[in-house]
PDB file of C-alpha atoms and ligand atoms in Angstrom:
ATOM      1  CA  MET D   1     -16.949 -14.339 -14.176  1.00 49.00           C
ATOM      2  CA  HIS D   2     -13.817 -13.071 -15.896  1.00 50.00           C
ATOM      3  CA  GLU D   3     -14.441  -9.532 -14.640  1.00 50.00           C
ATOM      4  CA  ILE D   4     -14.741 -10.763 -11.064  1.00 47.00           C
ATOM      5  CA  HIS D   5     -11.293 -12.408 -11.360  1.00 59.00           C
ATOM      6  CA  VAL D   6      -9.749  -9.256 -12.787  1.00 57.00           C
ATOM      7  CA  GLY D   7     -11.217  -7.187  -9.939  1.00 71.00           C
ATOM      8  CA  THR D   8     -10.002  -9.627  -7.319  1.00 77.00           C
ATOM      9  CA  ASP D   9      -6.500  -9.751  -8.812  1.00 85.00           C
ATOM     10  CA  LEU D  10      -6.294  -5.977  -8.948  1.00 86.00           C
ATOM     11  CA  ARG D  11      -7.404  -5.641  -5.372  1.00 87.00           C
ATOM     12  CA  GLU D  12      -4.947  -8.286  -4.183  1.00 91.00           C
ATOM     13  CA  LYS D  13      -2.106  -6.645  -6.117  1.00 94.00           C
ATOM     14  CA  ASN D  14      -3.057  -3.283  -4.603  1.00 96.00           C
ATOM     15  CA  ARG D  15      -3.122  -4.785  -1.117  1.00 95.00           C
ATOM     16  CA  LEU D  16       0.389  -6.212  -1.490  1.00 97.00           C
ATOM     17  CA  ILE D  17       1.850  -2.929  -2.757  1.00 98.00           C
ATOM     18  CA  ALA D  18       0.010  -1.029   0.003  1.00 98.00           C
ATOM     19  CA  GLU D  19       1.769  -3.275   2.545  1.00 98.00           C
ATOM     20  CA  GLU D  20       5.122  -2.397   0.947  1.00 98.00           C
ATOM     21  CA  ASN D  21       4.211   1.294   1.167  1.00 98.00           C
ATOM     22  CA  ARG D  22       3.259   0.881   4.824  1.00 98.00           C
ATOM     23  CA  ASP D  23       6.640  -0.752   5.563  1.00 97.00           C
ATOM     24  CA  LEU D  24       8.499   1.994   3.707  1.00 97.00           C
ATOM     25  CA  ILE D  25       6.555   4.732   5.498  1.00 97.00           C
ATOM     26  CA  ARG D  26       7.064   3.146   8.936  1.00 95.00           C
ATOM     27  CA  LYS D  27      10.735   2.341   8.343  1.00 96.00           C
ATOM     28  CA  ASN D  28      11.376   6.006   7.612  1.00 97.00           C
ATOM     29  CA  GLY D  29       9.444   7.225  10.637  1.00 96.00           C
ATOM     30  CA  VAL D  30       6.882   9.036   8.474  1.00 98.00           C
ATOM     31  CA  VAL D  31       3.259   9.567   9.553  1.00 98.00           C
ATOM     32  CA  SER D  32       0.908   9.712   6.571  1.00 98.00           C
ATOM     33  CA  LEU D  33      -2.649  10.910   6.032  1.00 98.00           C
ATOM     34  CA  ASN D  34      -4.736  10.118   2.953  1.00 98.00           C
ATOM     35  CA  ILE D  35      -7.090  13.078   2.381  1.00 98.00           C
ATOM     36  CA  MET D  36     -10.217  12.172   0.424  1.00 98.00           C
ATOM     37  CA  SER D  37     -13.374  14.007  -0.687  1.00 98.00           C
ATOM     38  CA  ALA D  38     -15.525  14.917  -3.655  1.00 98.00           C
ATOM     39  CA  PRO D  39     -13.989  17.502  -6.011  1.00 97.00           C
ATOM     40  CA  GLY D  40     -14.038  20.991  -4.540  1.00 97.00           C
ATOM     41  CA  ALA D  41     -14.703  20.069  -0.895  1.00 98.00           C
ATOM     42  CA  GLY D  42     -11.509  21.893   0.081  1.00 98.00           C
ATOM     43  CA  LYS D  43      -8.653  19.359   0.277  1.00 98.00           C
ATOM     44  CA  THR D  44      -6.015  21.664  -1.207  1.00 97.00           C
ATOM     45  CA  SER D  45      -7.352  24.652   0.718  1.00 98.00           C
ATOM     46  CA  LEU D  46      -7.078  22.640   3.922  1.00 98.00           C
ATOM     47  CA  LEU D  47      -3.456  21.706   3.174  1.00 98.00           C
ATOM     48  CA  VAL D  48      -2.554  25.295   2.289  1.00 97.00           C
ATOM     49  CA  ASN D  49      -4.099  26.430   5.602  1.00 97.00           C
ATOM     50  CA  THR D  50      -2.569  23.596   7.626  1.00 98.00           C
ATOM     51  CA  ILE D  51       1.061  23.681   6.528  1.00 98.00           C
ATOM     52  CA  PRO D  52       1.942  27.109   8.032  1.00 97.00           C
ATOM     53  CA  HIS D  53       0.769  25.879  11.474  1.00 98.00           C
ATOM     54  CA  LEU D  54       2.971  22.776  11.395  1.00 98.00           C
ATOM     55  CA  ARG D  55       6.028  23.546   9.308  1.00 97.00           C
ATOM     56  CA  ASP D  56       8.132  24.870  12.205  1.00 96.00           C
ATOM     57  CA  ARG D  57       7.807  21.620  14.101  1.00 96.00           C
ATOM     58  CA  TYR D  58       7.476  18.976  11.378  1.00 98.00           C
ATOM     59  CA  SER D  59       9.146  18.372   8.062  1.00 97.00           C
ATOM     60  CA  ILE D  60       6.218  18.060   5.644  1.00 98.00           C
ATOM     61  CA  GLY D  61       5.800  16.286   2.318  1.00 97.00           C
ATOM     62  CA  VAL D  62       2.780  16.213   0.029  1.00 98.00           C
ATOM     63  CA  ILE D  63       1.689  13.829  -2.706  1.00 97.00           C
ATOM     64  CA  GLU D  64      -0.916  15.400  -4.969  1.00 97.00           C
ATOM     65  CA  GLY D  65      -3.271  13.192  -6.967  1.00 96.00           C
ATOM     66  CA  ASP D  66      -5.208  14.716  -9.843  1.00 90.00           C
ATOM     67  CA  LEU D  67      -6.861  13.534 -13.023  1.00 91.00           C
ATOM     68  CA  GLN D  68      -5.101  16.297 -14.973  1.00 89.00           C
ATOM     69  CA  THR D  69      -2.964  19.416 -14.334  1.00 88.00           C
ATOM     70  CA  SER D  70      -0.410  20.299 -11.651  1.00 92.00           C
ATOM     71  CA  ARG D  71      -2.407  23.210 -10.257  1.00 93.00           C
ATOM     72  CA  ASP D  72      -2.778  21.844  -6.731  1.00 93.00           C
ATOM     73  CA  ALA D  73       0.894  20.819  -6.571  1.00 94.00           C
ATOM     74  CA  GLU D  74       1.834  24.351  -7.620  1.00 95.00           C
ATOM     75  CA  ARG D  75      -0.266  25.779  -4.762  1.00 95.00           C
ATOM     76  CA  ILE D  76       1.643  23.567  -2.315  1.00 95.00           C
ATOM     77  CA  ALA D  77       5.051  24.188  -3.923  1.00 95.00           C
ATOM     78  CA  GLU D  78       4.522  27.944  -3.445  1.00 95.00           C
ATOM     79  CA  LEU D  79       4.783  27.251   0.288  1.00 95.00           C
ATOM     80  CA  GLY D  80       8.258  25.757  -0.240  1.00 95.00           C
ATOM     81  CA  ILE D  81       7.094  22.245   0.633  1.00 95.00           C
ATOM     82  CA  ALA D  82       8.330  19.019  -1.003  1.00 93.00           C
ATOM     83  CA  VAL D  83       5.519  17.946  -3.297  1.00 96.00           C
ATOM     84  CA  TYR D  84       5.159  15.152  -5.823  1.00 96.00           C
ATOM     85  CA  GLN D  85       2.373  15.298  -8.390  1.00 96.00           C
ATOM     86  CA  ILE D  86       0.633  12.183  -9.676  1.00 95.00           C
ATOM     87  CA  GLN D  87      -1.524  12.738 -12.743  1.00 93.00           C
ATOM     88  CA  THR D  88      -3.746   9.708 -13.066  1.00 94.00           C
ATOM     89  CA  GLY D  89      -4.754  10.535 -16.650  1.00 91.00           C
ATOM     90  CA  GLY D  90      -8.424   9.903 -16.045  1.00 91.00           C
ATOM     91  CA  VAL D  91      -8.290   7.252 -13.306  1.00 94.00           C
ATOM     92  CA  CYS D  92     -10.680   8.385 -10.542  1.00 95.00           C
ATOM     93  CA  HIS D  93      -8.514   7.423  -7.534  1.00 96.00           C
ATOM     94  CA  LEU D  94      -4.935   6.936  -6.403  1.00 97.00           C
ATOM     95  CA  ASP D  95      -3.775   3.366  -6.035  1.00 97.00           C
ATOM     96  CA  ALA D  96      -0.904   1.887  -4.057  1.00 98.00           C
ATOM     97  CA  SER D  97       1.456   1.542  -7.032  1.00 97.00           C
ATOM     98  CA  MET D  98       1.081   5.231  -7.956  1.00 97.00           C
ATOM     99  CA  VAL D  99       1.896   6.177  -4.377  1.00 98.00           C
ATOM    100  CA  HIS D 100       4.783   3.681  -4.354  1.00 98.00           C
ATOM    101  CA  SER D 101       6.464   5.542  -7.235  1.00 96.00           C
ATOM    102  CA  ALA D 102       5.899   8.861  -5.468  1.00 97.00           C
ATOM    103  CA  LEU D 103       7.365   7.545  -2.196  1.00 97.00           C
ATOM    104  CA  HIS D 104      10.587   6.631  -4.010  1.00 96.00           C
ATOM    105  CA  ARG D 105      10.894  10.166  -5.353  1.00 95.00           C
ATOM    106  CA  LEU D 106      10.413  11.934  -2.020  1.00 96.00           C
ATOM    107  CA  ASP D 107      13.141  12.279   0.581  1.00 95.00           C
ATOM    108  CA  LEU D 108      11.381  10.109   3.162  1.00 96.00           C
ATOM    109  CA  ASP D 109      14.421  10.270   5.461  1.00 95.00           C
ATOM    110  CA  ILE D 110      13.657  13.842   6.357  1.00 96.00           C
ATOM    111  CA  ILE D 111       9.842  13.862   6.132  1.00 97.00           C
ATOM    112  CA  ASP D 112       7.860  13.613   9.389  1.00 97.00           C
ATOM    113  CA  LEU D 113       4.364  14.192   8.081  1.00 98.00           C
ATOM    114  CA  LEU D 114       3.144  13.146   4.655  1.00 98.00           C
ATOM    115  CA  PHE D 115      -0.179  14.341   3.278  1.00 98.00           C
ATOM    116  CA  ILE D 116      -1.610  12.509   0.287  1.00 98.00           C
ATOM    117  CA  GLU D 117      -4.338  14.478  -1.486  1.00 98.00           C
ATOM    118  CA  ASN D 118      -6.415  11.887  -3.306  1.00 98.00           C
ATOM    119  CA  VAL D 119      -8.299  12.450  -6.557  1.00 97.00           C
ATOM    120  CA  GLY D 120     -11.592  14.266  -5.978  1.00 97.00           C
ATOM    121  CA  ASN D 121     -14.235  11.537  -5.904  1.00 97.00           C
ATOM    122  CA  LEU D 122     -16.574  10.384  -3.142  1.00 97.00           C
ATOM    123  CA  VAL D 123     -16.536   6.696  -4.127  1.00 96.00           C
ATOM    124  CA  CYS D 124     -13.432   5.127  -5.724  1.00 95.00           C
ATOM    125  CA  PRO D 125     -10.601   6.457  -3.503  1.00 97.00           C
ATOM    126  CA  ALA D 126     -12.108   4.696  -0.487  1.00 96.00           C
ATOM    127  CA  GLU D 127     -11.656   1.327  -2.205  1.00 95.00           C
ATOM    128  CA  PHE D 128      -7.866   1.587  -2.457  1.00 96.00           C
ATOM    129  CA  ASP D 129      -5.537   1.170   0.496  1.00 97.00           C
ATOM    130  CA  LEU D 130      -2.431   3.269  -0.172  1.00 98.00           C
ATOM    131  CA  GLY D 131      -0.508   2.088   2.896  1.00 98.00           C
ATOM    132  CA  GLU D 132      -1.343   5.308   4.751  1.00 98.00           C
ATOM    133  CA  ASP D 133      -1.600   5.575   8.547  1.00 98.00           C
ATOM    134  CA  ALA D 134      -5.073   7.094   8.479  1.00 98.00           C
ATOM    135  CA  ARG D 135      -7.764   8.256   6.124  1.00 98.00           C
ATOM    136  CA  VAL D 136      -9.304  11.653   6.585  1.00 98.00           C
ATOM    137  CA  MET D 137     -12.334  12.704   4.571  1.00 98.00           C
ATOM    138  CA  LEU D 138     -13.826  16.103   3.923  1.00 98.00           C
ATOM    139  CA  LEU D 139     -17.493  16.775   3.350  1.00 98.00           C
ATOM    140  CA  SER D 140     -18.276  20.387   2.592  1.00 98.00           C
ATOM    141  CA  ILE D 141     -21.614  21.650   3.738  1.00 98.00           C
ATOM    142  CA  THR D 142     -22.509  22.710   0.180  1.00 98.00           C
ATOM    143  CA  GLU D 143     -22.645  19.017  -0.810  1.00 98.00           C
ATOM    144  CA  GLY D 144     -25.746  18.222   1.257  1.00 97.00           C
ATOM    145  CA  ASP D 145     -26.369  16.560   4.606  1.00 97.00           C
ATOM    146  CA  ASP D 146     -27.627  13.347   2.973  1.00 97.00           C
ATOM    147  CA  LYS D 147     -24.226  12.218   1.684  1.00 97.00           C
ATOM    148  CA  PRO D 148     -23.119   9.810   4.460  1.00 97.00           C
ATOM    149  CA  LYS D 149     -25.913   7.319   3.773  1.00 97.00           C
ATOM    150  CA  LYS D 150     -25.602   7.776   0.005  1.00 97.00           C
ATOM    151  CA  TYR D 151     -21.841   7.250  -0.082  1.00 97.00           C
ATOM    152  CA  PRO D 152     -21.230   5.123   3.018  1.00 98.00           C
ATOM    153  CA  LEU D 153     -17.912   3.486   2.118  1.00 97.00           C
ATOM    154  CA  MET D 154     -15.722   6.559   2.509  1.00 98.00           C
ATOM    155  CA  PHE D 155     -17.385   7.392   5.846  1.00 98.00           C
ATOM    156  CA  ARG D 156     -16.856   3.794   6.989  1.00 98.00           C
ATOM    157  CA  GLU D 157     -13.192   3.804   5.983  1.00 97.00           C
ATOM    158  CA  SER D 158     -12.224   7.158   7.475  1.00 98.00           C
ATOM    159  CA  ARG D 159     -10.856   7.836  10.930  1.00 98.00           C
ATOM    160  CA  LEU D 160     -11.805  11.514  10.796  1.00 98.00           C
ATOM    161  CA  LEU D 161     -14.575  13.428   9.039  1.00 98.00           C
ATOM    162  CA  VAL D 162     -13.939  17.123   8.505  1.00 98.00           C
ATOM    163  CA  LEU D 163     -17.094  19.131   7.811  1.00 98.00           C
ATOM    164  CA  ASN D 164     -15.692  22.033   5.803  1.00 98.00           C
ATOM    165  CA  LYS D 165     -17.101  25.406   4.685  1.00 98.00           C
ATOM    166  CA  VAL D 166     -19.083  26.001   7.878  1.00 98.00           C
ATOM    167  CA  ASP D 167     -18.833  29.728   7.064  1.00 98.00           C
ATOM    168  CA  LEU D 168     -21.574  29.049   4.475  1.00 98.00           C
ATOM    169  CA  LEU D 169     -24.006  27.403   6.919  1.00 97.00           C
ATOM    170  CA  GLN D 170     -26.252  30.473   7.006  1.00 97.00           C
ATOM    171  CA  TYR D 171     -26.769  30.283   3.229  1.00 97.00           C
ATOM    172  CA  VAL D 172     -27.267  26.525   2.799  1.00 97.00           C
ATOM    173  CA  ASP D 173     -29.826  24.061   4.144  1.00 96.00           C
ATOM    174  CA  PHE D 174     -27.397  21.688   5.800  1.00 98.00           C
ATOM    175  CA  ASP D 175     -28.385  20.005   9.044  1.00 98.00           C
ATOM    176  CA  ILE D 176     -25.045  19.437  10.840  1.00 98.00           C
ATOM    177  CA  ASP D 177     -26.609  17.135  13.452  1.00 98.00           C
ATOM    178  CA  LYS D 178     -28.241  15.009  10.769  1.00 97.00           C
ATOM    179  CA  ALA D 179     -24.983  14.651   8.813  1.00 98.00           C
ATOM    180  CA  LYS D 180     -23.047  13.777  11.981  1.00 98.00           C
ATOM    181  CA  GLY D 181     -25.719  11.302  13.083  1.00 98.00           C
ATOM    182  CA  GLU D 182     -25.704   9.531   9.708  1.00 98.00           C
ATOM    183  CA  ALA D 183     -21.901   9.407   9.655  1.00 98.00           C
ATOM    184  CA  LEU D 184     -21.864   7.902  13.167  1.00 98.00           C
ATOM    185  CA  ASP D 185     -24.554   5.365  12.202  1.00 98.00           C
ATOM    186  CA  ILE D 186     -22.237   4.163   9.444  1.00 98.00           C
ATOM    187  CA  ASN D 187     -19.017   4.395  11.464  1.00 98.00           C
ATOM    188  CA  PRO D 188     -19.478   4.744  15.245  1.00 98.00           C
ATOM    189  CA  ASP D 189     -15.732   5.307  15.669  1.00 98.00           C
ATOM    190  CA  ILE D 190     -15.421   8.204  13.245  1.00 98.00           C
ATOM    191  CA  GLU D 191     -14.206  11.457  14.774  1.00 98.00           C
ATOM    192  CA  ILE D 192     -15.800  14.651  13.443  1.00 98.00           C
ATOM    193  CA  LEU D 193     -14.486  18.206  13.238  1.00 98.00           C
ATOM    194  CA  GLU D 194     -16.195  21.325  11.895  1.00 98.00           C
ATOM    195  CA  LEU D 195     -14.017  23.740  10.046  1.00 98.00           C
ATOM    196  CA  SER D 196     -13.798  26.653   7.623  1.00 98.00           C
ATOM    197  CA  CYS D 197     -10.731  27.054   5.460  1.00 98.00           C
ATOM    198  CA  LYS D 198     -12.007  30.518   4.587  1.00 98.00           C
ATOM    199  CA  THR D 199     -12.333  32.000   8.092  1.00 98.00           C
ATOM    200  CA  GLY D 200      -9.915  29.664   9.897  1.00 98.00           C
ATOM    201  CA  GLU D 201     -12.650  28.571  12.333  1.00 98.00           C
ATOM    202  CA  GLY D 202     -11.875  25.079  13.623  1.00 98.00           C
ATOM    203  CA  ILE D 203      -8.327  24.959  12.225  1.00 98.00           C
ATOM    204  CA  ASP D 204      -6.893  24.779  15.772  1.00 98.00           C
ATOM    205  CA  GLY D 205      -8.876  21.610  16.488  1.00 98.00           C
ATOM    206  CA  TRP D 206      -7.616  20.050  13.259  1.00 98.00           C
ATOM    207  CA  ILE D 207      -4.001  20.943  14.056  1.00 98.00           C
ATOM    208  CA  SER D 208      -4.398  19.408  17.547  1.00 98.00           C
ATOM    209  CA  TRP D 209      -5.912  16.284  15.980  1.00 98.00           C
ATOM    210  CA  ILE D 210      -2.867  15.907  13.689  1.00 98.00           C
ATOM    211  CA  GLU D 211      -0.425  16.455  16.566  1.00 98.00           C
ATOM    212  CA  LYS D 212      -2.188  13.895  18.725  1.00 98.00           C
ATOM    213  CA  PHE D 213      -2.337  11.368  15.896  1.00 98.00           C
ATOM    214  CA  TYR D 214       1.326  11.958  15.074  1.00 98.00           C
ATOM    215  CA  GLY D 215       2.269  11.339  18.710  1.00 97.00           C
ATOM    216  CA  LYS D 216       0.206   8.166  18.785  1.00 96.00           C
ATOM    217  CA  CYS D 217       1.881   6.803  15.635  1.00 95.00           C
ATOM    218  CA  ARG D 218       5.414   7.688  16.712  1.00 89.00           C
ATOM    219  CA  ASN D 219       5.072   6.428  20.274  1.00 85.00           C
ATOM    220  CA  GLY D 220       3.218   3.256  19.327  1.00 72.00           C
TER     221      GLY D 220
HETATM  222  N1  GDP C   1     -16.562  29.517   1.521  1.00 83.99           N
HETATM  223  C1  GDP C   1     -15.614  28.601   1.586  1.00 83.99           C
HETATM  224  N2  GDP C   1     -14.989  28.195   0.481  1.00 83.99           N
HETATM  225  C2  GDP C   1     -14.020  27.258   0.579  1.00 83.99           C
HETATM  226  C3  GDP C   1     -13.652  26.699   1.832  1.00 83.99           C
HETATM  227  N3  GDP C   1     -12.685  25.768   1.600  1.00 83.99           N
HETATM  228  C4  GDP C   1     -12.449  25.773   0.286  1.00 83.99           C
HETATM  229  N4  GDP C   1     -13.248  26.675  -0.342  1.00 83.99           N
HETATM  230  C5  GDP C   1     -13.309  26.957  -1.787  1.00 83.99           C
HETATM  231  O1  GDP C   1     -13.757  25.770  -2.446  1.00 83.99           O
HETATM  232  C6  GDP C   1     -13.153  25.656  -3.725  1.00 83.99           C
HETATM  233  C7  GDP C   1     -12.496  24.303  -3.879  1.00 83.99           C
HETATM  234  O2  GDP C   1     -11.417  24.215  -2.940  1.00 83.99           O
HETATM  235  P1  GDP C   1     -10.175  23.237  -3.163  1.00 83.99           P
HETATM  236  O3  GDP C   1      -9.308  23.387  -1.983  1.00 83.99           O
HETATM  237  O4  GDP C   1      -9.563  23.454  -4.510  1.00 83.99           O
HETATM  238  O5  GDP C   1     -10.922  21.815  -3.146  1.00 83.99           O
HETATM  239  P2  GDP C   1     -10.384  20.359  -3.539  1.00 83.99           P
HETATM  240  O6  GDP C   1     -10.852  20.109  -4.941  1.00 83.99           O
HETATM  241  O7  GDP C   1     -11.046  19.435  -2.574  1.00 83.99           O
HETATM  242  O8  GDP C   1      -8.899  20.382  -3.401  1.00 83.99           O
HETATM  243  C8  GDP C   1     -12.177  26.830  -3.840  1.00 83.99           C
HETATM  244  O9  GDP C   1     -12.801  27.862  -4.581  1.00 83.99           O
HETATM  245  C9  GDP C   1     -11.947  27.233  -2.393  1.00 83.99           C
HETATM  246  O10 GDP C   1     -11.607  28.599  -2.271  1.00 83.99           O
HETATM  247  C10 GDP C   1     -14.333  27.146   3.002  1.00 83.99           C
HETATM  248  O11 GDP C   1     -14.111  26.696   4.138  1.00 83.99           O
HETATM  249  N5  GDP C   1     -15.320  28.091   2.824  1.00 83.99           N
HETATM  250 MG1   MG C   2      -7.358  19.852  -4.729  1.00 83.99          MG
END
């Protein structure tokens, strides 16, 4: 009984702070994407590949969430992009208060597009609203085509599913149609893109998706 109350309180507290984040993000004209996946699906690789395509037209900021180390933030900082690292010290997801602190340390005035790389985990991050405009999840084809039904929450909560590492399709038994079908069973509105951070295949579609979403957010 006690545990249920604690969980409910935590969730309610998170919801309230997420609303504050949403206000702060909107007020500053920022469009934000929360990038989620299991560890190693390619979140940082995607950001490193995405930023050069957008940086001429958008001012970009990144919040990096990790259990330990600043390695991913260093990869982003090498591109000369404003990046704030959150080390959760073992917590398996970002929550709204962590992001709140990060938002106050970034120059939101000048940022157009904010990417939040969540902690690598296919379950917990989906439970925490950060106040972002949209959730994007990656599933790499090395993780198996059975994951949507096994981990439905993240698929349900995401606006876009990026199937990454399609360059490895010839080496792995991954049925793309099955994975897409299961994802759509769980979330009929989810959009799906296929992509390879290694070869660059599909990056154009992802860049167009971001541009379209950005336009939608900024123009209402
Ligand atoms: N073959 C292949 N490897 C990839 C691709 N994307 C990422 N990787 C590799 O997958 C590993 C994990 O990538 P990373 O971006 O660190 O994943 P993250 O933990 O989700 O941020 C790295 O060794 C990347 O080089 C891809 O499209 N194809
Ligand atoms: Mg990473």
